[in-house]
Amino acid sequence: MAEMIAEHVDAPVAVVEVTPTFERMEVTVVWLNDQASGEHSSLGS
């Protein structure tokens, strides 16, 4: 679903996966379109 949205918007679209481990949380961010750049590196900006 997110991949389909990423094709039709002019904004960065990413999938964020959070995996809890015993000692920490592992976070993976996958950008789904070419809109992602250094100027959009933080969510909510």
Short mmCIF file of N, CA and C in Angstrom, two decimals:
data_model
loop_
_atom_site.label_atom_id
_atom_site.label_comp_id
_atom_site.label_asym_id
_atom_site.label_seq_id
_atom_site.Cartn_x
_atom_site.Cartn_y
_atom_site.Cartn_z
N MET A 1 0.82 -1.19 0.00
CA MET A 1 0.00 0.00 0.00
C MET A 1 0.87 1.26 0.00
N ALA A 2 1.89 1.32 0.85
CA ALA A 2 2.75 2.50 0.91
C ALA A 2 3.48 2.71 -0.41
N GLU A 3 3.86 1.64 -1.08
CA GLU A 3 4.53 1.75 -2.37
C GLU A 3 3.63 2.43 -3.40
N MET A 4 2.33 2.12 -3.38
CA MET A 4 1.39 2.74 -4.31
C MET A 4 1.24 4.23 -4.01
N ILE A 5 1.18 4.59 -2.75
CA ILE A 5 1.07 6.00 -2.36
C ILE A 5 2.32 6.76 -2.80
N ALA A 6 3.48 6.15 -2.62
CA ALA A 6 4.75 6.80 -2.94
C ALA A 6 4.84 7.21 -4.40
N GLU A 7 4.16 6.47 -5.29
CA GLU A 7 4.19 6.78 -6.71
C GLU A 7 3.38 8.02 -7.06
N HIS A 8 2.45 8.42 -6.19
CA HIS A 8 1.49 9.47 -6.54
C HIS A 8 1.61 10.75 -5.73
N VAL A 9 2.57 10.86 -4.86
CA VAL A 9 2.71 12.07 -4.05
C VAL A 9 4.05 12.75 -4.32
N ASP A 10 4.09 14.05 -4.06
CA ASP A 10 5.32 14.82 -4.25
C ASP A 10 5.99 15.10 -2.91
N ALA A 11 5.99 14.13 -2.05
CA ALA A 11 6.61 14.25 -0.73
C ALA A 11 7.33 12.95 -0.43
N PRO A 12 8.32 13.00 0.45
CA PRO A 12 9.02 11.77 0.82
C PRO A 12 8.08 10.78 1.49
N VAL A 13 8.19 9.52 1.10
CA VAL A 13 7.39 8.45 1.71
C VAL A 13 8.36 7.37 2.17
N ALA A 14 8.21 6.94 3.42
CA ALA A 14 9.10 5.93 3.98
C ALA A 14 8.30 4.92 4.79
N VAL A 15 8.87 3.74 4.90
CA VAL A 15 8.35 2.72 5.81
C VAL A 15 9.34 2.63 6.95
N VAL A 16 8.83 2.68 8.17
CA VAL A 16 9.68 2.60 9.36
C VAL A 16 9.34 1.31 10.09
N GLU A 17 10.35 0.49 10.29
CA GLU A 17 10.18 -0.78 11.00
C GLU A 17 10.94 -0.71 12.31
N VAL A 18 10.25 -1.00 13.40
CA VAL A 18 10.87 -1.00 14.73
C VAL A 18 10.83 -2.42 15.26
N THR A 19 12.02 -2.94 15.59
CA THR A 19 12.13 -4.30 16.10
C THR A 19 12.73 -4.26 17.50
N PRO A 20 11.95 -4.62 18.51
CA PRO A 20 12.51 -4.65 19.86
C PRO A 20 13.42 -5.87 20.04
N THR A 21 14.57 -5.64 20.65
CA THR A 21 15.45 -6.75 21.02
C THR A 21 15.58 -6.72 22.54
N PHE A 22 16.32 -7.63 23.07
CA PHE A 22 16.47 -7.71 24.52
C PHE A 22 17.10 -6.46 25.10
N GLU A 23 18.10 -5.92 24.41
CA GLU A 23 18.86 -4.79 24.95
C GLU A 23 18.52 -3.44 24.33
N ARG A 24 17.86 -3.41 23.17
CA ARG A 24 17.63 -2.13 22.49
C ARG A 24 16.49 -2.26 21.48
N MET A 25 16.17 -1.14 20.87
CA MET A 25 15.20 -1.11 19.77
C MET A 25 15.99 -0.89 18.49
N GLU A 26 15.73 -1.70 17.48
CA GLU A 26 16.36 -1.51 16.19
C GLU A 26 15.35 -0.85 15.26
N VAL A 27 15.78 0.21 14.58
CA VAL A 27 14.90 0.97 13.70
C VAL A 27 15.47 0.93 12.28
N THR A 28 14.62 0.60 11.32
CA THR A 28 15.00 0.60 9.92
C THR A 28 14.07 1.54 9.17
N VAL A 29 14.64 2.44 8.37
CA VAL A 29 13.85 3.35 7.55
C VAL A 29 14.16 3.04 6.09
N VAL A 30 13.10 2.78 5.31
CA VAL A 30 13.25 2.50 3.89
C VAL A 30 12.49 3.58 3.12
N TRP A 31 13.21 4.38 2.34
CA TRP A 31 12.57 5.42 1.52
C TRP A 31 11.99 4.76 0.28
N LEU A 32 10.76 5.08 -0.05
CA LEU A 32 10.05 4.42 -1.14
C LEU A 32 9.98 5.24 -2.42
N ASN A 33 10.42 6.48 -2.38
CA ASN A 33 10.41 7.28 -3.60
C ASN A 33 11.63 8.18 -3.65
N ASP A 34 11.76 8.88 -4.76
CA ASP A 34 12.94 9.72 -4.97
C ASP A 34 12.85 11.08 -4.30
N GLN A 35 11.77 11.37 -3.60
CA GLN A 35 11.59 12.66 -2.95
C GLN A 35 12.45 12.78 -1.69
N ALA A 36 12.91 11.67 -1.15
CA ALA A 36 13.71 11.70 0.08
C ALA A 36 15.08 12.32 -0.22
N SER A 37 15.47 13.27 0.61
CA SER A 37 16.78 13.90 0.45
C SER A 37 17.24 14.38 1.82
N GLY A 38 18.40 14.96 1.89
CA GLY A 38 18.93 15.46 3.15
C GLY A 38 18.05 16.50 3.80
N GLU A 39 17.32 17.28 3.01
CA GLU A 39 16.47 18.32 3.59
C GLU A 39 15.24 17.75 4.26
N HIS A 40 14.92 16.49 4.02
CA HIS A 40 13.76 15.85 4.64
C HIS A 40 14.21 14.72 5.56
N SER A 41 15.33 14.89 6.21
CA SER A 41 15.91 13.79 6.98
C SER A 41 15.21 13.53 8.30
N SER A 42 14.43 14.49 8.82
CA SER A 42 13.74 14.23 10.07
C SER A 42 12.23 14.22 9.85
N LEU A 43 11.55 13.31 10.50
CA LEU A 43 10.11 13.21 10.36
C LEU A 43 9.45 14.41 11.03
N GLY A 44 8.41 14.91 10.44
CA GLY A 44 7.66 16.01 11.01
C GLY A 44 8.23 17.38 10.72
N SER A 45 9.26 17.48 9.91
CA SER A 45 9.81 18.80 9.61
C SER A 45 9.17 19.38 8.36
#
